[in-house]
PDB file of C-alpha atoms in Angstrom:
ATOM      1  CA  MET A   1    -108.745  86.105 100.838  1.00 53.00           C
ATOM      2  CA  ARG A   2    -110.322  86.211 104.656  1.00 64.00           C
ATOM      3  CA  LYS A   3    -109.765  89.562 106.060  1.00 64.00           C
ATOM      4  CA  GLY A   4    -110.221  89.922 109.149  1.00 67.00           C
ATOM      5  CA  GLN A   5    -110.018  86.002 111.164  1.00 85.00           C
ATOM      6  CA  ASP A   6    -107.347  83.658 111.839  1.00 94.00           C
ATOM      7  CA  TRP A   7    -106.429  81.293 108.987  1.00 95.00           C
ATOM      8  CA  ALA A   8    -103.984  78.583 108.568  1.00 96.00           C
ATOM      9  CA  VAL A   9    -103.815  76.304 105.507  1.00 96.00           C
ATOM     10  CA  TYR A  10    -101.247  73.116 104.457  1.00 95.00           C
ATOM     11  CA  ARG A  11    -100.778  70.978 101.828  1.00 91.00           C
ATOM     12  CA  PRO A  12     -98.657  67.860 101.388  1.00 88.00           C
ATOM     13  CA  PRO A  13     -95.337  68.051  99.289  1.00 82.00           C
ATOM     14  CA  HIS A  14     -95.254  67.770  95.596  1.00 82.00           C
ATOM     15  CA  PRO A  15     -92.666  65.558  94.633  1.00 82.00           C
ATOM     16  CA  ALA A  16     -91.582  67.874  91.605  1.00 81.00           C
ATOM     17  CA  LEU A  17     -91.535  70.686  93.579  1.00 81.00           C
ATOM     18  CA  ARG A  18     -89.527  68.899  96.841  1.00 77.00           C
ATOM     19  CA  ASN A  19     -86.591  67.592  94.183  1.00 80.00           C
ATOM     20  CA  GLU A  20     -85.944  70.609  92.168  1.00 82.00           C
ATOM     21  CA  GLY A  21     -87.501  73.792  93.377  1.00 86.00           C
ATOM     22  CA  LEU A  22     -89.572  74.903  96.899  1.00 91.00           C
ATOM     23  CA  ASN A  23     -92.621  73.199  98.556  1.00 92.00           C
ATOM     24  CA  CYS A  24     -95.069  75.521 100.921  1.00 95.00           C
ATOM     25  CA  LEU A  25     -96.642  72.903 103.028  1.00 95.00           C
ATOM     26  CA  GLY A  26     -98.349  75.907 104.937  1.00 96.00           C
ATOM     27  CA  ALA A  27     -98.564  78.888 105.382  1.00 98.00           C
ATOM     28  CA  GLY A  28    -101.708  80.816 107.935  1.00 97.00           C
ATOM     29  CA  GLU A  29    -101.760  84.749 110.127  1.00 97.00           C
ATOM     30  CA  GLN A  30    -103.512  85.392 114.104  1.00 97.00           C
ATOM     31  CA  SER A  31    -104.358  87.545 116.255  1.00 97.00           C
ATOM     32  CA  GLY A  32    -104.035  88.616 119.883  1.00 96.00           C
ATOM     33  CA  ALA A  33    -102.927  87.460 122.865  1.00 94.00           C
ATOM     34  CA  LEU A  34    -101.732  83.893 120.756  1.00 93.00           C
ATOM     35  CA  ARG A  35    -100.479  80.966 122.858  1.00 91.00           C
ATOM     36  CA  THR A  36     -96.113  81.008 123.542  1.00 91.00           C
ATOM     37  CA  ILE A  37     -94.700  78.607 122.214  1.00 87.00           C
ATOM     38  CA  TYR A  38     -91.799  76.782 123.792  1.00 86.00           C
ATOM     39  CA  GLY A  39     -89.408  73.740 121.961  1.00 87.00           C
ATOM     40  CA  ARG A  40     -90.640  73.069 119.564  1.00 90.00           C
ATOM     41  CA  GLU A  41     -88.975  71.634 116.990  1.00 92.00           C
ATOM     42  CA  LEU A  42     -90.445  71.409 113.027  1.00 94.00           C
ATOM     43  CA  ASN A  43     -89.300  69.155 109.694  1.00 94.00           C
ATOM     44  CA  SER A  44     -88.403  72.263 107.617  1.00 96.00           C
ATOM     45  CA  TYR A  45     -87.949  75.766 107.715  1.00 96.00           C
ATOM     46  CA  ALA A  46     -90.420  78.781 109.183  1.00 96.00           C
ATOM     47  CA  LEU A  47     -90.447  82.424 108.029  1.00 96.00           C
ATOM     48  CA  VAL A  48     -92.340  84.153 110.835  1.00 96.00           C
ATOM     49  CA  VAL A  49     -93.142  87.838 109.396  1.00 96.00           C
ATOM     50  CA  ILE A  50     -95.525  90.465 112.375  1.00 97.00           C
ATOM     51  CA  SER A  51     -97.495  93.216 111.427  1.00 96.00           C
ATOM     52  CA  ALA A  52     -98.473  94.404 114.643  1.00 96.00           C
ATOM     53  CA  GLY A  53     -98.151  94.178 118.668  1.00 97.00           C
ATOM     54  CA  GLN A  54     -94.831  93.272 120.274  1.00 97.00           C
ATOM     55  CA  GLY A  55     -93.482  89.646 122.331  1.00 97.00           C
ATOM     56  CA  LYS A  56     -89.893  87.636 121.996  1.00 95.00           C
ATOM     57  CA  VAL A  57     -88.344  84.399 120.498  1.00 94.00           C
ATOM     58  CA  TRP A  58     -85.701  82.319 121.833  1.00 90.00           C
ATOM     59  CA  GLY A  59     -83.384  79.562 120.889  1.00 84.00           C
ATOM     60  CA  PRO A  60     -82.793  75.458 122.059  1.00 77.00           C
ATOM     61  CA  ASP A  61     -80.666  77.247 125.824  1.00 70.00           C
ATOM     62  CA  GLY A  62     -84.730  78.255 126.571  1.00 64.00           C
ATOM     63  CA  MET A  63     -85.667  81.688 127.343  1.00 58.00           C
ATOM     64  CA  GLY A  64     -82.509  82.777 128.602  1.00 63.00           C
ATOM     65  CA  SER A  65     -81.492  84.021 125.096  1.00 76.00           C
ATOM     66  CA  ALA A  66     -85.148  85.338 124.216  1.00 87.00           C
ATOM     67  CA  ALA A  67     -84.131  87.899 121.392  1.00 91.00           C
ATOM     68  CA  ALA A  68     -87.025  91.145 121.063  1.00 94.00           C
ATOM     69  CA  VAL A  69     -89.536  91.551 117.915  1.00 95.00           C
ATOM     70  CA  THR A  70     -91.892  94.804 117.426  1.00 96.00           C
ATOM     71  CA  ALA A  71     -93.127  94.800 114.246  1.00 96.00           C
ATOM     72  CA  PRO A  72     -92.942  95.217 111.927  1.00 95.00           C
ATOM     73  CA  ALA A  73     -90.232  92.098 111.964  1.00 95.00           C
ATOM     74  CA  CYS A  74     -89.639  88.401 110.500  1.00 94.00           C
ATOM     75  CA  PHE A  75     -87.594  85.889 111.563  1.00 94.00           C
ATOM     76  CA  TRP A  76     -87.225  82.714 109.827  1.00 93.00           C
ATOM     77  CA  ILE A  77     -86.449  79.281 111.967  1.00 94.00           C
ATOM     78  CA  PRO A  78     -84.553  76.523 110.332  1.00 93.00           C
ATOM     79  CA  PRO A  79     -85.458  72.860 110.770  1.00 94.00           C
ATOM     80  CA  SER A  80     -84.862  70.516 113.659  1.00 92.00           C
ATOM     81  CA  LEU A  81     -83.754  73.545 116.296  1.00 90.00           C
ATOM     82  CA  LYS A  82     -85.680  73.521 118.883  1.00 90.00           C
ATOM     83  CA  TYR A  83     -87.209  77.145 119.261  1.00 92.00           C
ATOM     84  CA  GLY A  84     -89.549  79.527 121.276  1.00 93.00           C
ATOM     85  CA  TYR A  85     -91.540  82.738 120.262  1.00 95.00           C
ATOM     86  CA  GLY A  86     -94.815  84.578 121.449  1.00 96.00           C
ATOM     87  CA  PRO A  87     -96.194  87.615 122.266  1.00 97.00           C
ATOM     88  CA  GLY A  88     -96.489  90.350 124.634  1.00 96.00           C
ATOM     89  CA  ALA A  89     -99.045  90.936 127.519  1.00 94.00           C
ATOM     90  CA  GLU A  90    -101.013  93.107 124.268  1.00 96.00           C
ATOM     91  CA  GLY A  91    -100.566  90.894 121.486  1.00 97.00           C
ATOM     92  CA  TRP A  92     -99.493  90.716 117.839  1.00 97.00           C
ATOM     93  CA  THR A  93    -100.540  89.521 114.238  1.00 97.00           C
ATOM     94  CA  GLU A  94     -98.328  87.203 112.916  1.00 97.00           C
ATOM     95  CA  HIS A  95     -97.750  85.471 109.237  1.00 97.00           C
ATOM     96  CA  TRP A  96     -95.943  82.483 108.411  1.00 98.00           C
ATOM     97  CA  MET A  97     -95.561  79.577 105.843  1.00 98.00           C
ATOM     98  CA  VAL A  98     -93.660  76.860 106.754  1.00 98.00           C
ATOM     99  CA  PHE A  99     -91.252  75.502 103.219  1.00 96.00           C
ATOM    100  CA  SER A 100     -88.859  72.536 102.464  1.00 93.00           C
ATOM    101  CA  GLY A 101     -87.088  71.665  98.528  1.00 91.00           C
ATOM    102  CA  ALA A 102     -84.110  71.558  97.355  1.00 89.00           C
ATOM    103  CA  THR A 103     -84.263  74.858  96.398  1.00 91.00           C
ATOM    104  CA  THR A 104     -83.025  75.353 100.451  1.00 92.00           C
ATOM    105  CA  SER A 105     -79.784  74.224  99.758  1.00 91.00           C
ATOM    106  CA  ALA A 106     -79.362  77.317  97.090  1.00 89.00           C
ATOM    107  CA  LEU A 107     -80.724  80.182  99.667  1.00 90.00           C
ATOM    108  CA  GLN A 108     -78.421  78.974 101.870  1.00 88.00           C
ATOM    109  CA  SER A 109     -76.139  80.025  99.398  1.00 87.00           C
ATOM    110  CA  LEU A 110     -77.313  83.352  98.422  1.00 86.00           C
ATOM    111  CA  GLY A 111     -76.716  84.537 101.745  1.00 84.00           C
ATOM    112  CA  VAL A 112     -80.849  84.354 102.617  1.00 86.00           C
ATOM    113  CA  LEU A 113     -80.891  81.297 104.919  1.00 87.00           C
ATOM    114  CA  HIS A 114     -77.764  81.864 106.887  1.00 82.00           C
ATOM    115  CA  PRO A 115     -77.511  79.626 109.692  1.00 82.00           C
ATOM    116  CA  GLU A 116     -76.718  82.333 112.621  1.00 82.00           C
ATOM    117  CA  SER A 117     -78.417  85.228 111.822  1.00 84.00           C
ATOM    118  CA  ALA A 118     -81.999  82.210 112.760  1.00 86.00           C
ATOM    119  CA  LEU A 119     -84.365  82.955 114.970  1.00 90.00           C
ATOM    120  CA  HIS A 120     -83.189  86.484 114.758  1.00 88.00           C
ATOM    121  CA  PRO A 121     -86.103  89.604 114.462  1.00 90.00           C
ATOM    122  CA  LYS A 122     -85.237  91.646 111.901  1.00 89.00           C
ATOM    123  CA  PRO A 123     -86.913  94.986 110.546  1.00 90.00           C
ATOM    124  CA  LEU A 124     -89.781  93.466 107.617  1.00 85.00           C
ATOM    125  CA  LEU A 125     -88.073  96.654 104.971  1.00 76.00           C
ATOM    126  CA  ASP A 126     -90.424  95.805 102.378  1.00 80.00           C
ATOM    127  CA  ASP A 127     -94.633  95.189 103.251  1.00 81.00           C
ATOM    128  CA  GLN A 128     -95.370  93.926 100.976  1.00 86.00           C
ATOM    129  CA  ALA A 129     -94.863  90.366 102.642  1.00 89.00           C
ATOM    130  CA  ILE A 130     -97.633  91.480 104.467  1.00 92.00           C
ATOM    131  CA  THR A 131    -100.392  92.296 101.411  1.00 90.00           C
ATOM    132  CA  MET A 132     -99.023  88.700  99.416  1.00 93.00           C
ATOM    133  CA  PHE A 133    -100.067  86.688 102.668  1.00 95.00           C
ATOM    134  CA  ALA A 134    -103.909  87.137 101.394  1.00 92.00           C
ATOM    135  CA  PHE A 135    -103.201  85.501  98.090  1.00 94.00           C
ATOM    136  CA  LEU A 136    -100.154  82.651  99.464  1.00 95.00           C
ATOM    137  CA  ASP A 137    -104.090  81.064 101.381  1.00 95.00           C
ATOM    138  CA  SER A 138    -105.829  81.643  98.289  1.00 94.00           C
ATOM    139  CA  ALA A 139    -103.393  79.562  95.813  1.00 94.00           C
ATOM    140  CA  LEU A 140    -103.123  77.472  99.244  1.00 95.00           C
ATOM    141  CA  SER A 141    -106.813  76.189  98.879  1.00 93.00           C
ATOM    142  CA  LYS A 142    -107.013  75.861  95.335  1.00 91.00           C
ATOM    143  CA  ALA A 143    -105.592  71.907  94.469  1.00 87.00           C
ATOM    144  CA  GLY A 144    -103.556  70.699  92.241  1.00 89.00           C
ATOM    145  CA  PRO A 145     -99.708  71.062  90.220  1.00 90.00           C
ATOM    146  CA  ALA A 146    -101.223  75.201  89.996  1.00 90.00           C
ATOM    147  CA  GLY A 147    -101.508  75.867  93.259  1.00 91.00           C
ATOM    148  CA  ASP A 148     -98.646  74.671  94.502  1.00 92.00           C
ATOM    149  CA  LEU A 149     -96.722  75.987  91.423  1.00 92.00           C
ATOM    150  CA  ARG A 150     -98.854  79.760  92.473  1.00 94.00           C
ATOM    151  CA  ALA A 151     -97.368  78.753  95.813  1.00 95.00           C
ATOM    152  CA  SER A 152     -94.057  78.464  95.589  1.00 94.00           C
ATOM    153  CA  ALA A 153     -93.866  81.321  93.804  1.00 93.00           C
ATOM    154  CA  LEU A 154     -95.205  83.111  95.881  1.00 95.00           C
ATOM    155  CA  ALA A 155     -93.302  81.762  99.362  1.00 95.00           C
ATOM    156  CA  LEU A 156     -90.266  82.550  97.296  1.00 93.00           C
ATOM    157  CA  LEU A 157     -91.696  86.863  96.609  1.00 93.00           C
ATOM    158  CA  ILE A 158     -92.594  86.874 100.513  1.00 94.00           C
ATOM    159  CA  ILE A 159     -88.757  85.448 101.508  1.00 93.00           C
ATOM    160  CA  SER A 160     -87.567  87.813  98.580  1.00 88.00           C
ATOM    161  CA  ALA A 161     -89.797  91.084 100.854  1.00 88.00           C
ATOM    162  CA  CYS A 162     -88.636  89.835 103.994  1.00 88.00           C
ATOM    163  CA  MET A 163     -85.382  90.538 102.419  1.00 79.00           C
ATOM    164  CA  GLY A 164     -85.742  93.794 101.791  1.00 70.00           C
ATOM    165  CA  TRP A 165     -84.788  92.807  98.095  1.00 57.00           C
ATOM    166  CA  ALA A 166     -87.899  93.896  96.678  1.00 44.00           C
ATOM    167  CA  ALA A 167     -88.237  96.905  98.461  1.00 38.00           C
ATOM    168  CA  ARG A 168     -85.095  97.792  97.477  1.00 40.00           C
ATOM    169  CA  ARG A 169     -88.078  98.410  93.285  1.00 37.00           C
ATOM    170  CA  ILE A 170     -85.772  94.974  91.680  1.00 34.00           C
ATOM    171  CA  ASN A 171     -89.359  94.283  88.960  1.00 33.00           C
ATOM    172  CA  TRP A 172     -87.556  90.947  88.910  1.00 32.00           C
ATOM    173  CA  CYS A 173     -86.981  88.306  90.780  1.00 37.00           C
ATOM    174  CA  ARG A 174     -84.322  85.841  89.388  1.00 37.00           C
ATOM    175  CA  VAL A 175     -84.230  82.100  91.557  1.00 37.00           C
ATOM    176  CA  CYS A 176     -82.218  79.336  90.851  1.00 33.00           C
ATOM    177  CA  ALA A 177     -84.687  76.257  91.362  1.00 33.00           C
ATOM    178  CA  THR A 178     -82.805  73.373  90.493  1.00 31.00           C
ATOM    179  CA  ARG A 179     -79.888  71.645  91.672  1.00 28.00           C
ATOM    180  CA  HIS A 180     -79.021  72.378  87.146  1.00 27.00           C
ATOM    181  CA  THR A 181     -79.277  76.040  87.741  1.00 29.00           C
ATOM    182  CA  ALA A 182     -82.721  76.516  85.320  1.00 32.00           C
ATOM    183  CA  ALA A 183     -83.682  79.378  86.318  1.00 30.00           C
ATOM    184  CA  PHE A 184     -87.286  81.121  87.050  1.00 34.00           C
ATOM    185  CA  ARG A 185     -88.330  83.850  85.913  1.00 33.00           C
ATOM    186  CA  TRP A 186     -91.214  86.669  87.662  1.00 33.00           C
ATOM    187  CA  ARG A 187     -92.654  89.385  87.026  1.00 34.00           C
ATOM    188  CA  ARG A 188     -93.046  90.985  90.323  1.00 38.00           C
ATOM    189  CA  THR A 189     -96.580  92.678  90.400  1.00 39.00           C
ATOM    190  CA  GLN A 190     -98.961  94.228  92.989  1.00 34.00           C
ATOM    191  CA  ASN A 191    -101.193  90.807  90.625  1.00 42.00           C
ATOM    192  CA  LEU A 192    -100.527  88.366  91.775  1.00 41.00           C
TER     193      LEU A 192
END
């Protein structure tokens, strides 16, 4: 785990998680007066958590539709949508992850990745999402299927925390991970 420094880790998708689960393709943290991103488009989903500072996020029609972001907050970005975001003059601290896989369809059905909520910042209801990024860094840095599976589970926990579900003290997180309705159960603890 890296304390007080910027980091980014990427990994290729695991075929089983792409076809039947959730792939965490990368994650990172950065702080300061960061460069503003304009007109970017991803091939996967992204979740951005702002833990300090403020800035703006906007959609495909440019800066005219900018929405204010004030920490602690989060927003998600769907694939194939042009977007931009960046901090104010004082900078901010951002944590991000990119993900794909069949589970994104289940998350859409559950209303988590609803198209109308894309690029709309919402207050972060559970600060555990921020803490879990350090564990996600470790999981993504671990080679092999164990790292893939751990990163997948942590990505789901971060999404859950950003939705405020963990804040409601749910002890078990049940997510349908396949089209065949197989479910994984993960015990929520501080020692992930």
